[in-house]
Each structure stands twice: as C-alpha cells, then as structure tokens.
mmCIF file of C-alpha atoms and ligand atoms in Angstrom:
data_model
loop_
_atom_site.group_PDB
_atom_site.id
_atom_site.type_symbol
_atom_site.label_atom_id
_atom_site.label_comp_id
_atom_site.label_asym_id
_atom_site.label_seq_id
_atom_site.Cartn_x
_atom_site.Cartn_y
_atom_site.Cartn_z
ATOM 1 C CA UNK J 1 10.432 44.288 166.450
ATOM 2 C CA UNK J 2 9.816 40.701 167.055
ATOM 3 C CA UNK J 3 12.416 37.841 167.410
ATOM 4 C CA UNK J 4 12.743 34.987 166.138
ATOM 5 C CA UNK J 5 14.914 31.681 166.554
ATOM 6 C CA UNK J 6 16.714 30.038 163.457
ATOM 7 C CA UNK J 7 18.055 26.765 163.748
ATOM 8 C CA UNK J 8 21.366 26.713 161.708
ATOM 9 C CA UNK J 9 21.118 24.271 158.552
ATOM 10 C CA UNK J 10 24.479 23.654 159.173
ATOM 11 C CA UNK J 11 25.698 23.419 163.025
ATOM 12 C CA UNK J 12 22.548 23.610 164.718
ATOM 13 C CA UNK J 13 22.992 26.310 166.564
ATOM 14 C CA UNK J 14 19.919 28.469 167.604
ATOM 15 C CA UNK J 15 20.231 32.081 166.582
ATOM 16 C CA UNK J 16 18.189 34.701 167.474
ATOM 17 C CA UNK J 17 17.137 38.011 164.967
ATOM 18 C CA UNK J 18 14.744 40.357 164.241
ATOM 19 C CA UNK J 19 12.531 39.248 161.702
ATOM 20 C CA UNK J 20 12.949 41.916 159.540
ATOM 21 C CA UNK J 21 16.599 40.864 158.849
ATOM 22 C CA UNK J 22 15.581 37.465 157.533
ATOM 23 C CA UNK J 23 15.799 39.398 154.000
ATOM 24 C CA UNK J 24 19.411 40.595 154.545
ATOM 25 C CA UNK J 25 21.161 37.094 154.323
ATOM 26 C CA UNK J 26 22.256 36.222 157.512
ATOM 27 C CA UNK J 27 24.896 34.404 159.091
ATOM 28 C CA UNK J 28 24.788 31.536 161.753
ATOM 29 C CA UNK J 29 26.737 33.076 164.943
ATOM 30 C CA UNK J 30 28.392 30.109 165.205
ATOM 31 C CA UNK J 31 29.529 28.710 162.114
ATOM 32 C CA UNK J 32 29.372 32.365 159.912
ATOM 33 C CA UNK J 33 27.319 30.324 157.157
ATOM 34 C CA UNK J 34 24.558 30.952 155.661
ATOM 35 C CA UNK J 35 21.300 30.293 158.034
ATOM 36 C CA UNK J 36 18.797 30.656 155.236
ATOM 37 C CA UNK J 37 20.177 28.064 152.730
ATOM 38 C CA UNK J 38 19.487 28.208 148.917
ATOM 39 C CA UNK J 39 18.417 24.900 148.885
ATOM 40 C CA UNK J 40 16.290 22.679 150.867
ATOM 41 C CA UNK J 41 18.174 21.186 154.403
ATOM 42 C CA UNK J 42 18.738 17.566 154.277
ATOM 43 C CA UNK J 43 17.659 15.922 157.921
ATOM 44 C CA UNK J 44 17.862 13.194 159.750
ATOM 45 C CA UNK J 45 17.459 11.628 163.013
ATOM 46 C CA UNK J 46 17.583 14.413 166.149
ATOM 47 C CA UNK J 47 19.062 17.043 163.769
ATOM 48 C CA UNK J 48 15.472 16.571 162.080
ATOM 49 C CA UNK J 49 13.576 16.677 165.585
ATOM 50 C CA UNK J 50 15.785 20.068 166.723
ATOM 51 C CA UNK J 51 15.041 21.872 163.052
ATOM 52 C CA UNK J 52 11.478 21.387 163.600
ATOM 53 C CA UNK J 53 11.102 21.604 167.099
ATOM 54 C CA UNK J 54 13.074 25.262 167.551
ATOM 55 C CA UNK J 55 12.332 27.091 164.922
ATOM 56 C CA UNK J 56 10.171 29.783 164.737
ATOM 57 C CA UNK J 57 9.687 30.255 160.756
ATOM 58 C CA UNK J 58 7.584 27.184 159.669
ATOM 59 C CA UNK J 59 9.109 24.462 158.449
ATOM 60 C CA UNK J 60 8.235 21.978 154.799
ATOM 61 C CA UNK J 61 9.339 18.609 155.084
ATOM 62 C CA UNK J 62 9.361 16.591 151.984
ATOM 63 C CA UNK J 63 9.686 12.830 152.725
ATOM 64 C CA UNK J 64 10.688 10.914 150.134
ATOM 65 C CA UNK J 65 13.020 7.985 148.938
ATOM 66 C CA UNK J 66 15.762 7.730 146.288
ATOM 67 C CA UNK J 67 13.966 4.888 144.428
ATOM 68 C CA UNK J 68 11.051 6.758 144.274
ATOM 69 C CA UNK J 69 10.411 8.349 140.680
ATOM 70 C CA UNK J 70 7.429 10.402 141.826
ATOM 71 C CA UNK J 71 9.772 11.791 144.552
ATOM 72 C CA UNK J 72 12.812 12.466 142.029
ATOM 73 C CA UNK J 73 10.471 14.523 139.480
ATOM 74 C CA UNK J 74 9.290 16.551 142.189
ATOM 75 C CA UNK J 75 12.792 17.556 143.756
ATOM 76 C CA UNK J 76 13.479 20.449 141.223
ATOM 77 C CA UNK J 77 10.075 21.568 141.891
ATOM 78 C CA UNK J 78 10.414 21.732 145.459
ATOM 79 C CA UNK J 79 13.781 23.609 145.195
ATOM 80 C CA UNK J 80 12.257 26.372 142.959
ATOM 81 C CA UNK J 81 9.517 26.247 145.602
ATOM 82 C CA UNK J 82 12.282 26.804 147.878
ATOM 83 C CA UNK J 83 13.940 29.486 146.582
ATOM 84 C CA UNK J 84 10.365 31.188 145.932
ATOM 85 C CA UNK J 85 9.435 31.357 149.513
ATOM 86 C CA UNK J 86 13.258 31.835 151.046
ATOM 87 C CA UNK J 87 12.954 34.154 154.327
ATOM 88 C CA UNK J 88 9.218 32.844 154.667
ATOM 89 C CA UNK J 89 9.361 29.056 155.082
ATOM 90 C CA UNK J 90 12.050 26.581 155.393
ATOM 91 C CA UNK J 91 12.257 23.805 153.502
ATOM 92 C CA UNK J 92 14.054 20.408 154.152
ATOM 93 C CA UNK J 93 14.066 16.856 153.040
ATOM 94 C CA UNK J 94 14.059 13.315 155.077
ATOM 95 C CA UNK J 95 15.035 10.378 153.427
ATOM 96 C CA UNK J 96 12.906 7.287 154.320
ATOM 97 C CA UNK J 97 15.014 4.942 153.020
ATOM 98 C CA UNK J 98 18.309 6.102 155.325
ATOM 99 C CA UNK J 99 15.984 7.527 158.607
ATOM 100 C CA UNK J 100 13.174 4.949 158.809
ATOM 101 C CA UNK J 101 12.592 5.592 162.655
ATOM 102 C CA UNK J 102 11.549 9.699 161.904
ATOM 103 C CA UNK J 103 9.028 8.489 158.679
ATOM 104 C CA UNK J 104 7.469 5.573 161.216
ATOM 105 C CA UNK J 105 7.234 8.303 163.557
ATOM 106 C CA UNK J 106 5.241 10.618 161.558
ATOM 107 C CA UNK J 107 3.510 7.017 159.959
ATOM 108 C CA UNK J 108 4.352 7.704 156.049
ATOM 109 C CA UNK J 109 2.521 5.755 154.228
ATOM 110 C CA UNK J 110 3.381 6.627 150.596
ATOM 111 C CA UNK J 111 5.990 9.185 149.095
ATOM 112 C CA UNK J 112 6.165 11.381 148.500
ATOM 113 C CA UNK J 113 4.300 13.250 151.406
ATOM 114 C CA UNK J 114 4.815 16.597 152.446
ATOM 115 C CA UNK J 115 4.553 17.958 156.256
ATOM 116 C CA UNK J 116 4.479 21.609 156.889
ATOM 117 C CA UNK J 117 5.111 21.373 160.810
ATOM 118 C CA UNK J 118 5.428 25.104 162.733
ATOM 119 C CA UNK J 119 6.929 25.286 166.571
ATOM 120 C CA UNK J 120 7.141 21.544 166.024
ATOM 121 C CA UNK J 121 3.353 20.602 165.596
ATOM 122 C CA UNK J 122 2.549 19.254 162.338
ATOM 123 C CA UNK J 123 0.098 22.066 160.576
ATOM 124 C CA UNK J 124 -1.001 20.156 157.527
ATOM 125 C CA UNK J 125 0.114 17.251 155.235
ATOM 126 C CA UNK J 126 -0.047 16.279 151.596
ATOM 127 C CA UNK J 127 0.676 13.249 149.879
ATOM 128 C CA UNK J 128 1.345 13.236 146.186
ATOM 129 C CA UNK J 129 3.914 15.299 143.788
ATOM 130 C CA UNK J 130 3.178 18.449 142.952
ATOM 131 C CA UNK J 131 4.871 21.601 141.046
ATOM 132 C CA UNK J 132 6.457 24.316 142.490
ATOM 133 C CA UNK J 133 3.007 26.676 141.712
ATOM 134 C CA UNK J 134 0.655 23.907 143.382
ATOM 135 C CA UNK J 135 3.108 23.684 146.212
ATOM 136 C CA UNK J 136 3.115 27.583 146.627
ATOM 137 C CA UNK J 137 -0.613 27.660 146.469
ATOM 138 C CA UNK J 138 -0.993 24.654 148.855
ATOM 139 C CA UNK J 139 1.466 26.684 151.264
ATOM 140 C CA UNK J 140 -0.568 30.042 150.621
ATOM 141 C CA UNK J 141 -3.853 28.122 151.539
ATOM 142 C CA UNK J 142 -1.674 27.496 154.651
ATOM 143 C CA UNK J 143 -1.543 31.422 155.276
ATOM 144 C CA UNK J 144 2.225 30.810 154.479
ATOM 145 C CA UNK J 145 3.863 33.205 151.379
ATOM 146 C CA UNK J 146 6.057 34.959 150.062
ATOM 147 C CA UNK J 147 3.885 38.099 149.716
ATOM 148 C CA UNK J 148 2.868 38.333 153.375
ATOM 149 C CA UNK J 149 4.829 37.522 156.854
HETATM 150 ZN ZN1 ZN L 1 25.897 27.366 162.213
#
C-alpha cells in the first residue's frame, strides 16, 4: 500500500495516505477540508513553490492572466478537465498578472501555457487553449488519467 503526500489546497499542510483512499474524499488533518478540491487551486508566490514541490500526485498549472480572452474561454474547460481527472492529477492556476516573479521564473512567454510539473520538476508544457478532451488527451499522452494510476 503505497503513500503518498498531499499538500492541503487550503492550509498547506502535508498529509500523508494511502493512495487508494484518494477516491474516498479526504480531509486535510489540519484544517478537516477537503484536500482534493472540486475546482482548480489558485497559487501564488511560495504557496505555489510548496504545492508543486511536495506533492506526490502530479500537478497542472495553468498560467494565465485576467485580460487574457484565450485564457478566460479556456477556464471552464480546464475545470471540467479538473473534475474529470480528480484523485489523479491536481490542477491549479497562477495568475501572471498578480505573481509576476513565479511566471518569470518558469519564463512564460504567452498565455495561456500549461505546466504539468511532478515532485516539483516540470514534466511537459503547452502553450495555447485547449478543451477539456484535448487537455485530457494531452495529459494521457503524459501517462497521466483517469483510467489508470
Ligand atoms: Zn488543511
């Protein structure tokens, strides 16, 4: 029964479970809230750095910016994307605009771009918007779905 570490959307905190309870909704030790959130986690600064860095489930950033149009008419898609793959990979947004310092870091050079990072090394990127079914097929090209773990 392997282990795994889930950084709390909410708190921070680093929990530790058995994988196969990822399906059975659970609950930050700390804060009792939900750690697998039904929508993606907005991030910033070194609460962005400690959700990729510590957890063990990949993670799918989307960077984008509110003035972006691209970047608004892909948000629902990424949510159902979200919801699609909950348990599997998390998802998670930085805004650009408000946390310039964590998109120069990872050199963004048009929105919207999507990282897929896993134990804190970035795995693969895209730039572009896509649907929720090209996003699920760029993930499963990734080896990451909701079919296998
Ligand atoms: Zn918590």
């Amino acid at each position: 029964m392997a282990k795994i570490h889930v950084v709390c959307p909410h708190c921070g905190a680093i929990n530790q479970l058995l994988e196969e309870r990822l399906g059975e909704e659970p609950k930050c030790g700390k804060c009792h809230q939900a750690l697998l959130p039904q929508h993606p986690v907005e991030l910033a600064g070194a609460a962005f750095a400690r959700f990729i860095d510590k957890n063990d489930l990949p993670v799918l950033v989307d960077f984008w910016a509110p003035w972006c149009a691209p970047c608004r008419a892909m948000a629902p898609q990424f949510e159902m994307a979200a919801r699609r793959l909950r348990g599997h990979c998390l998802f998670a947004k930085l805004n650009t605009e408000s946390d310039q310092a964590t998109a120069g870091r990872f050199q963004i050079r048009s929105i919207p771009t999507m990282i897929l990072f896993r134990g804190g090394r970035e795995l693969a990127r895209q730039s572009g918007a896509m649907n929720a079914p090209d996003i699920e097929a760029w993930l499963a090209r990734q080896g990451i779905s909701s079919r296998a773990s």
